[in-house]
Amino acid sequence: AVRIAAHTPHAIETMDGMVLDLARDDVAYPLVEHYIMPGARALTLVEFAGEGKDETDARAEAFAASGPASAVVSDPDEAAGFWGLRARAVGVLGALPGSRKPSPFVEDAGVPLDRLPAFIEGFEAILASEGLTCGRFGHLDAGVIHIRPAVDTTDDADVERVRRVSDAVAKLAKDNDGVLWGEHGKGVRGEYNAYFFGATIDAAMRRIKGAADPG
């Protein structure tokens, strides 16, 4: 992520092997499969913009020459195919076989780019300790990786895992100078507000919420 961001692209998006495997049945996959290396365990999309096609192509070519396993896609339909595949990452994860389905309860953490490797490694260790797998996709340019642990919410043991994983990931995000909600609203994750920001700011937020939305 840090290396790619140095090229100042317009966007950096990624998806992992679980998403790729499930996406092979997606309608967009045939449009782009000839670009994807056999056995690939991740796919990162890097988009460049410029004042015109020549500038944009030159920036993309320079990036592709700077690192491993990059292909330049300049055809608008093929590019749209890739973005369509990425847009449906959430949907394809719902097709994971079995009773455990990838769930979004801790998917929204955001950390600085240079802390992202440590955060992901720590997250994987937490899931391994609980015997859980996950699907991952997200916005590398913003340091937000949506990691969805696969759990069975009808199983009491997995419901208990949800709490343990949530607490552990909150600590991991804080230890890496991040927050548990890097992109979307806090929702039920708001219970960690005081943990991240302290009692004073938490109380102020509660007063503002109470005044603006007393219901």
mmCIF file of C-alpha atoms in Angstrom:
data_model
loop_
_atom_site.group_PDB
_atom_site.id
_atom_site.type_symbol
_atom_site.label_atom_id
_atom_site.label_comp_id
_atom_site.label_asym_id
_atom_site.label_seq_id
_atom_site.Cartn_x
_atom_site.Cartn_y
_atom_site.Cartn_z
ATOM 1 C CA ALA A 1 0.000 0.000 0.000
ATOM 2 C CA VAL A 2 2.794 2.448 0.884
ATOM 3 C CA ARG A 3 4.699 1.666 -2.325
ATOM 4 C CA ILE A 4 1.601 2.040 -4.483
ATOM 5 C CA ALA A 5 0.467 5.244 -2.757
ATOM 6 C CA ALA A 6 3.803 6.856 -3.623
ATOM 7 C CA HIS A 7 2.630 6.868 -7.259
ATOM 8 C CA THR A 8 -0.402 9.016 -6.229
ATOM 9 C CA PRO A 9 -3.081 6.965 -7.967
ATOM 10 C CA HIS A 10 -6.739 7.942 -8.018
ATOM 11 C CA ALA A 11 -7.766 4.818 -6.082
ATOM 12 C CA ILE A 12 -6.308 1.601 -4.638
ATOM 13 C CA GLU A 13 -8.734 -1.261 -4.006
ATOM 14 C CA THR A 14 -8.024 -4.855 -3.072
ATOM 15 C CA MET A 15 -9.722 -8.228 -2.603
ATOM 16 C CA ASP A 16 -8.340 -11.466 -1.208
ATOM 17 C CA GLY A 17 -8.329 -15.086 -2.354
ATOM 18 C CA MET A 18 -11.660 -15.964 -0.758
ATOM 19 C CA VAL A 19 -13.372 -13.151 -2.659
ATOM 20 C CA LEU A 20 -11.580 -14.082 -5.891
ATOM 21 C CA ASP A 21 -12.571 -17.735 -5.603
ATOM 22 C CA LEU A 22 -16.215 -16.887 -4.998
ATOM 23 C CA ALA A 23 -16.165 -14.247 -7.751
ATOM 24 C CA ARG A 24 -15.336 -16.799 -10.442
ATOM 25 C CA ASP A 25 -19.074 -17.369 -10.824
ATOM 26 C CA ASP A 26 -19.809 -13.636 -11.031
ATOM 27 C CA VAL A 27 -21.048 -12.173 -14.318
ATOM 28 C CA ALA A 28 -18.099 -9.767 -14.450
ATOM 29 C CA TYR A 29 -15.412 -12.422 -14.085
ATOM 30 C CA PRO A 30 -15.222 -13.572 -17.752
ATOM 31 C CA LEU A 31 -14.487 -9.967 -18.768
ATOM 32 C CA VAL A 32 -11.293 -9.834 -16.725
ATOM 33 C CA GLU A 33 -10.127 -13.394 -15.997
ATOM 34 C CA HIS A 34 -7.410 -13.324 -18.695
ATOM 35 C CA TYR A 35 -5.636 -10.629 -16.638
ATOM 36 C CA ILE A 36 -5.663 -12.644 -13.398
ATOM 37 C CA MET A 37 -2.747 -15.001 -12.789
ATOM 38 C CA PRO A 38 -3.728 -18.652 -12.199
ATOM 39 C CA GLY A 39 -3.743 -19.379 -8.488
ATOM 40 C CA ALA A 40 -3.729 -15.684 -7.535
ATOM 41 C CA ARG A 41 -4.533 -15.210 -3.851
ATOM 42 C CA ALA A 42 -5.224 -11.484 -4.051
ATOM 43 C CA LEU A 43 -6.053 -8.796 -6.582
ATOM 44 C CA THR A 44 -5.293 -5.101 -6.202
ATOM 45 C CA LEU A 45 -6.829 -2.507 -8.514
ATOM 46 C CA VAL A 46 -4.901 0.746 -8.990
ATOM 47 C CA GLU A 47 -6.654 3.498 -10.920
ATOM 48 C CA PHE A 48 -4.914 6.500 -12.461
ATOM 49 C CA ALA A 49 -6.462 9.707 -13.753
ATOM 50 C CA GLY A 50 -5.006 12.557 -15.766
ATOM 51 C CA GLU A 51 -5.742 15.446 -18.106
ATOM 52 C CA GLY A 52 -5.960 13.066 -21.057
ATOM 53 C CA LYS A 53 -5.409 9.515 -22.223
ATOM 54 C CA ASP A 54 -1.702 9.975 -22.950
ATOM 55 C CA GLU A 55 -0.951 11.298 -19.470
ATOM 56 C CA THR A 56 -3.095 8.675 -17.778
ATOM 57 C CA ASP A 57 -1.565 5.813 -19.778
ATOM 58 C CA ALA A 58 1.951 7.083 -19.076
ATOM 59 C CA ARG A 59 1.304 7.159 -15.326
ATOM 60 C CA ALA A 60 -0.164 3.661 -15.400
ATOM 61 C CA GLU A 61 2.720 2.284 -17.472
ATOM 62 C CA ALA A 62 5.269 3.840 -15.116
ATOM 63 C CA PHE A 63 3.561 2.226 -12.159
ATOM 64 C CA ALA A 64 3.335 -1.166 -13.873
ATOM 65 C CA ALA A 65 7.069 -1.050 -14.608
ATOM 66 C CA SER A 66 7.910 -0.323 -10.973
ATOM 67 C CA GLY A 67 6.700 -3.516 -9.329
ATOM 68 C CA PRO A 68 5.661 -7.151 -9.690
ATOM 69 C CA ALA A 69 2.768 -8.725 -11.565
ATOM 70 C CA SER A 70 1.051 -5.612 -12.894
ATOM 71 C CA ALA A 71 -1.033 -5.307 -16.049
ATOM 72 C CA VAL A 72 -2.336 -2.071 -17.557
ATOM 73 C CA VAL A 73 -6.015 -2.071 -18.472
ATOM 74 C CA SER A 74 -6.981 0.909 -20.633
ATOM 75 C CA ASP A 75 -10.112 -0.430 -22.311
ATOM 76 C CA PRO A 76 -13.116 1.202 -20.574
ATOM 77 C CA ASP A 77 -15.258 -1.951 -20.716
ATOM 78 C CA GLU A 78 -12.535 -4.111 -19.189
ATOM 79 C CA ALA A 79 -11.851 -1.504 -16.513
ATOM 80 C CA ALA A 80 -15.571 -1.395 -15.728
ATOM 81 C CA GLY A 81 -15.502 -5.190 -15.447
ATOM 82 C CA PHE A 82 -12.837 -5.012 -12.754
ATOM 83 C CA TRP A 83 -14.694 -2.318 -10.823
ATOM 84 C CA GLY A 84 -17.902 -4.311 -11.139
ATOM 85 C CA LEU A 85 -16.144 -7.313 -9.654
ATOM 86 C CA ARG A 86 -14.881 -5.206 -6.776
ATOM 87 C CA ALA A 87 -18.286 -3.593 -6.200
ATOM 88 C CA ARG A 88 -19.902 -6.996 -5.785
ATOM 89 C CA ALA A 89 -17.292 -8.307 -3.328
ATOM 90 C CA VAL A 90 -19.777 -8.012 -0.463
ATOM 91 C CA GLY A 91 -22.408 -9.967 -2.358
ATOM 92 C CA VAL A 92 -20.154 -12.823 -3.439
ATOM 93 C CA LEU A 93 -18.990 -13.389 0.145
ATOM 94 C CA GLY A 94 -22.567 -14.271 1.024
ATOM 95 C CA ALA A 95 -22.196 -17.317 -1.232
ATOM 96 C CA LEU A 96 -19.544 -18.937 0.991
ATOM 97 C CA PRO A 97 -20.601 -22.587 1.482
ATOM 98 C CA GLY A 98 -21.531 -23.741 4.973
ATOM 99 C CA SER A 99 -23.349 -22.258 7.944
ATOM 100 C CA ARG A 100 -20.601 -19.737 8.715
ATOM 101 C CA LYS A 101 -20.976 -16.570 6.643
ATOM 102 C CA PRO A 102 -18.610 -13.568 6.505
ATOM 103 C CA SER A 103 -20.046 -10.960 8.873
ATOM 104 C CA PRO A 104 -19.333 -7.191 9.017
ATOM 105 C CA PHE A 105 -19.117 -6.721 12.801
ATOM 106 C CA VAL A 106 -15.431 -5.626 12.813
ATOM 107 C CA GLU A 107 -14.904 -4.946 9.124
ATOM 108 C CA ASP A 108 -14.496 -1.190 9.222
ATOM 109 C CA ALA A 109 -11.244 -0.532 11.096
ATOM 110 C CA GLY A 110 -8.897 2.071 9.655
ATOM 111 C CA VAL A 111 -5.186 2.504 10.426
ATOM 112 C CA PRO A 112 -2.303 4.542 8.945
ATOM 113 C CA LEU A 113 -0.865 2.908 5.823
ATOM 114 C CA ASP A 114 2.472 2.114 7.442
ATOM 115 C CA ARG A 115 0.657 0.210 10.225
ATOM 116 C CA LEU A 116 -1.541 -1.788 7.865
ATOM 117 C CA PRO A 117 0.739 -4.870 7.639
ATOM 118 C CA ALA A 118 0.972 -5.159 11.428
ATOM 119 C CA PHE A 119 -2.776 -4.661 11.748
ATOM 120 C CA ILE A 120 -3.622 -7.351 9.187
ATOM 121 C CA GLU A 121 -1.135 -9.816 10.707
ATOM 122 C CA GLY A 122 -2.570 -9.164 14.161
ATOM 123 C CA PHE A 123 -6.127 -9.590 12.862
ATOM 124 C CA GLU A 124 -5.204 -12.913 11.252
ATOM 125 C CA ALA A 125 -3.682 -14.090 14.540
ATOM 126 C CA ILE A 126 -6.901 -13.207 16.407
ATOM 127 C CA LEU A 127 -9.012 -15.161 13.933
ATOM 128 C CA ALA A 128 -6.622 -18.120 13.975
ATOM 129 C CA SER A 129 -6.872 -18.287 17.769
ATOM 130 C CA GLU A 130 -10.661 -18.553 17.404
ATOM 131 C CA GLY A 131 -10.575 -21.029 14.520
ATOM 132 C CA LEU A 132 -12.201 -18.567 12.105
ATOM 133 C CA THR A 133 -11.596 -17.763 8.445
ATOM 134 C CA CYS A 134 -12.370 -14.454 6.738
ATOM 135 C CA GLY A 135 -12.905 -12.613 3.500
ATOM 136 C CA ARG A 136 -11.055 -9.344 2.878
ATOM 137 C CA PHE A 137 -11.533 -6.414 0.539
ATOM 138 C CA GLY A 138 -11.178 -2.687 0.853
ATOM 139 C CA HIS A 139 -9.508 0.622 0.268
ATOM 140 C CA LEU A 140 -5.727 0.440 0.561
ATOM 141 C CA ASP A 141 -5.395 4.144 -0.179
ATOM 142 C CA ALA A 142 -7.313 4.928 3.047
ATOM 143 C CA GLY A 143 -5.860 2.162 5.205
ATOM 144 C CA VAL A 144 -9.297 0.553 5.482
ATOM 145 C CA ILE A 145 -9.489 -3.188 4.911
ATOM 146 C CA HIS A 146 -12.932 -4.729 5.315
ATOM 147 C CA ILE A 147 -12.155 -8.024 7.032
ATOM 148 C CA ARG A 148 -15.262 -10.145 7.520
ATOM 149 C CA PRO A 149 -14.852 -13.122 9.865
ATOM 150 C CA ALA A 150 -17.056 -16.057 8.900
ATOM 151 C CA VAL A 151 -19.349 -16.889 11.829
ATOM 152 C CA ASP A 152 -22.606 -18.749 12.406
ATOM 153 C CA THR A 153 -24.838 -16.344 14.331
ATOM 154 C CA THR A 154 -27.207 -19.202 15.225
ATOM 155 C CA ASP A 155 -24.392 -20.948 17.121
ATOM 156 C CA ASP A 156 -23.923 -19.825 20.742
ATOM 157 C CA ALA A 157 -20.171 -20.493 20.629
ATOM 158 C CA ASP A 158 -19.754 -18.271 17.569
ATOM 159 C CA VAL A 159 -21.858 -15.533 19.166
ATOM 160 C CA GLU A 160 -19.400 -15.547 22.077
ATOM 161 C CA ARG A 161 -16.555 -15.373 19.547
ATOM 162 C CA VAL A 162 -18.091 -12.204 18.104
ATOM 163 C CA ARG A 163 -17.601 -10.432 21.453
ATOM 164 C CA ARG A 164 -14.051 -11.717 21.972
ATOM 165 C CA VAL A 165 -13.014 -10.857 18.413
ATOM 166 C CA SER A 166 -14.604 -7.400 18.679
ATOM 167 C CA ASP A 167 -12.719 -6.575 21.878
ATOM 168 C CA ALA A 168 -9.438 -7.913 20.491
ATOM 169 C CA VAL A 169 -9.736 -6.060 17.174
ATOM 170 C CA ALA A 170 -10.627 -2.817 18.965
ATOM 171 C CA LYS A 171 -7.423 -3.115 20.997
ATOM 172 C CA LEU A 172 -5.436 -4.026 17.882
ATOM 173 C CA ALA A 173 -6.754 -0.993 16.003
ATOM 174 C CA LYS A 174 -5.966 1.322 18.905
ATOM 175 C CA ASP A 175 -2.478 -0.154 19.329
ATOM 176 C CA ASN A 176 -1.867 0.651 15.654
ATOM 177 C CA ASP A 177 -3.047 4.271 15.942
ATOM 178 C CA GLY A 178 -6.358 3.512 14.247
ATOM 179 C CA VAL A 179 -10.059 3.309 15.030
ATOM 180 C CA LEU A 180 -12.665 0.568 14.764
ATOM 181 C CA TRP A 181 -14.816 2.587 12.347
ATOM 182 C CA GLY A 182 -12.675 4.017 9.569
ATOM 183 C CA GLU A 183 -15.323 4.608 6.945
ATOM 184 C CA HIS A 184 -18.918 3.900 7.958
ATOM 185 C CA GLY A 185 -20.985 4.914 10.982
ATOM 186 C CA LYS A 186 -20.169 3.465 14.377
ATOM 187 C CA GLY A 187 -23.555 1.816 14.995
ATOM 188 C CA VAL A 188 -23.253 -0.762 17.766
ATOM 189 C CA ARG A 189 -19.498 -0.197 17.695
ATOM 190 C CA GLY A 190 -20.217 3.112 19.419
ATOM 191 C CA GLU A 191 -19.835 1.334 22.746
ATOM 192 C CA TYR A 192 -16.060 1.571 22.110
ATOM 193 C CA ASN A 193 -16.262 5.371 21.828
ATOM 194 C CA ALA A 194 -14.885 6.051 25.306
ATOM 195 C CA TYR A 195 -12.194 3.409 24.831
ATOM 196 C CA PHE A 196 -10.804 5.270 21.820
ATOM 197 C CA PHE A 197 -11.461 8.906 22.754
ATOM 198 C CA GLY A 198 -11.740 9.014 26.540
ATOM 199 C CA ALA A 199 -14.582 9.869 28.907
ATOM 200 C CA THR A 200 -14.574 13.635 28.260
ATOM 201 C CA ILE A 201 -15.002 13.439 24.481
ATOM 202 C CA ASP A 202 -17.431 10.535 24.854
ATOM 203 C CA ALA A 203 -19.618 12.600 27.207
ATOM 204 C CA ALA A 204 -19.532 15.563 24.799
ATOM 205 C CA MET A 205 -20.563 13.330 21.896
ATOM 206 C CA ARG A 206 -23.438 11.960 23.968
ATOM 207 C CA ARG A 207 -24.658 15.490 24.782
ATOM 208 C CA ILE A 208 -24.558 16.472 21.115
ATOM 209 C CA LYS A 209 -26.387 13.291 20.115
ATOM 210 C CA GLY A 210 -28.969 13.883 22.841
ATOM 211 C CA ALA A 211 -29.597 17.436 21.679
ATOM 212 C CA ALA A 212 -29.686 16.656 17.977
ATOM 213 C CA ASP A 213 -31.542 13.358 18.178
ATOM 214 C CA PRO A 214 -33.353 13.052 21.531
ATOM 215 C CA GLY A 215 -35.414 10.105 20.267
#
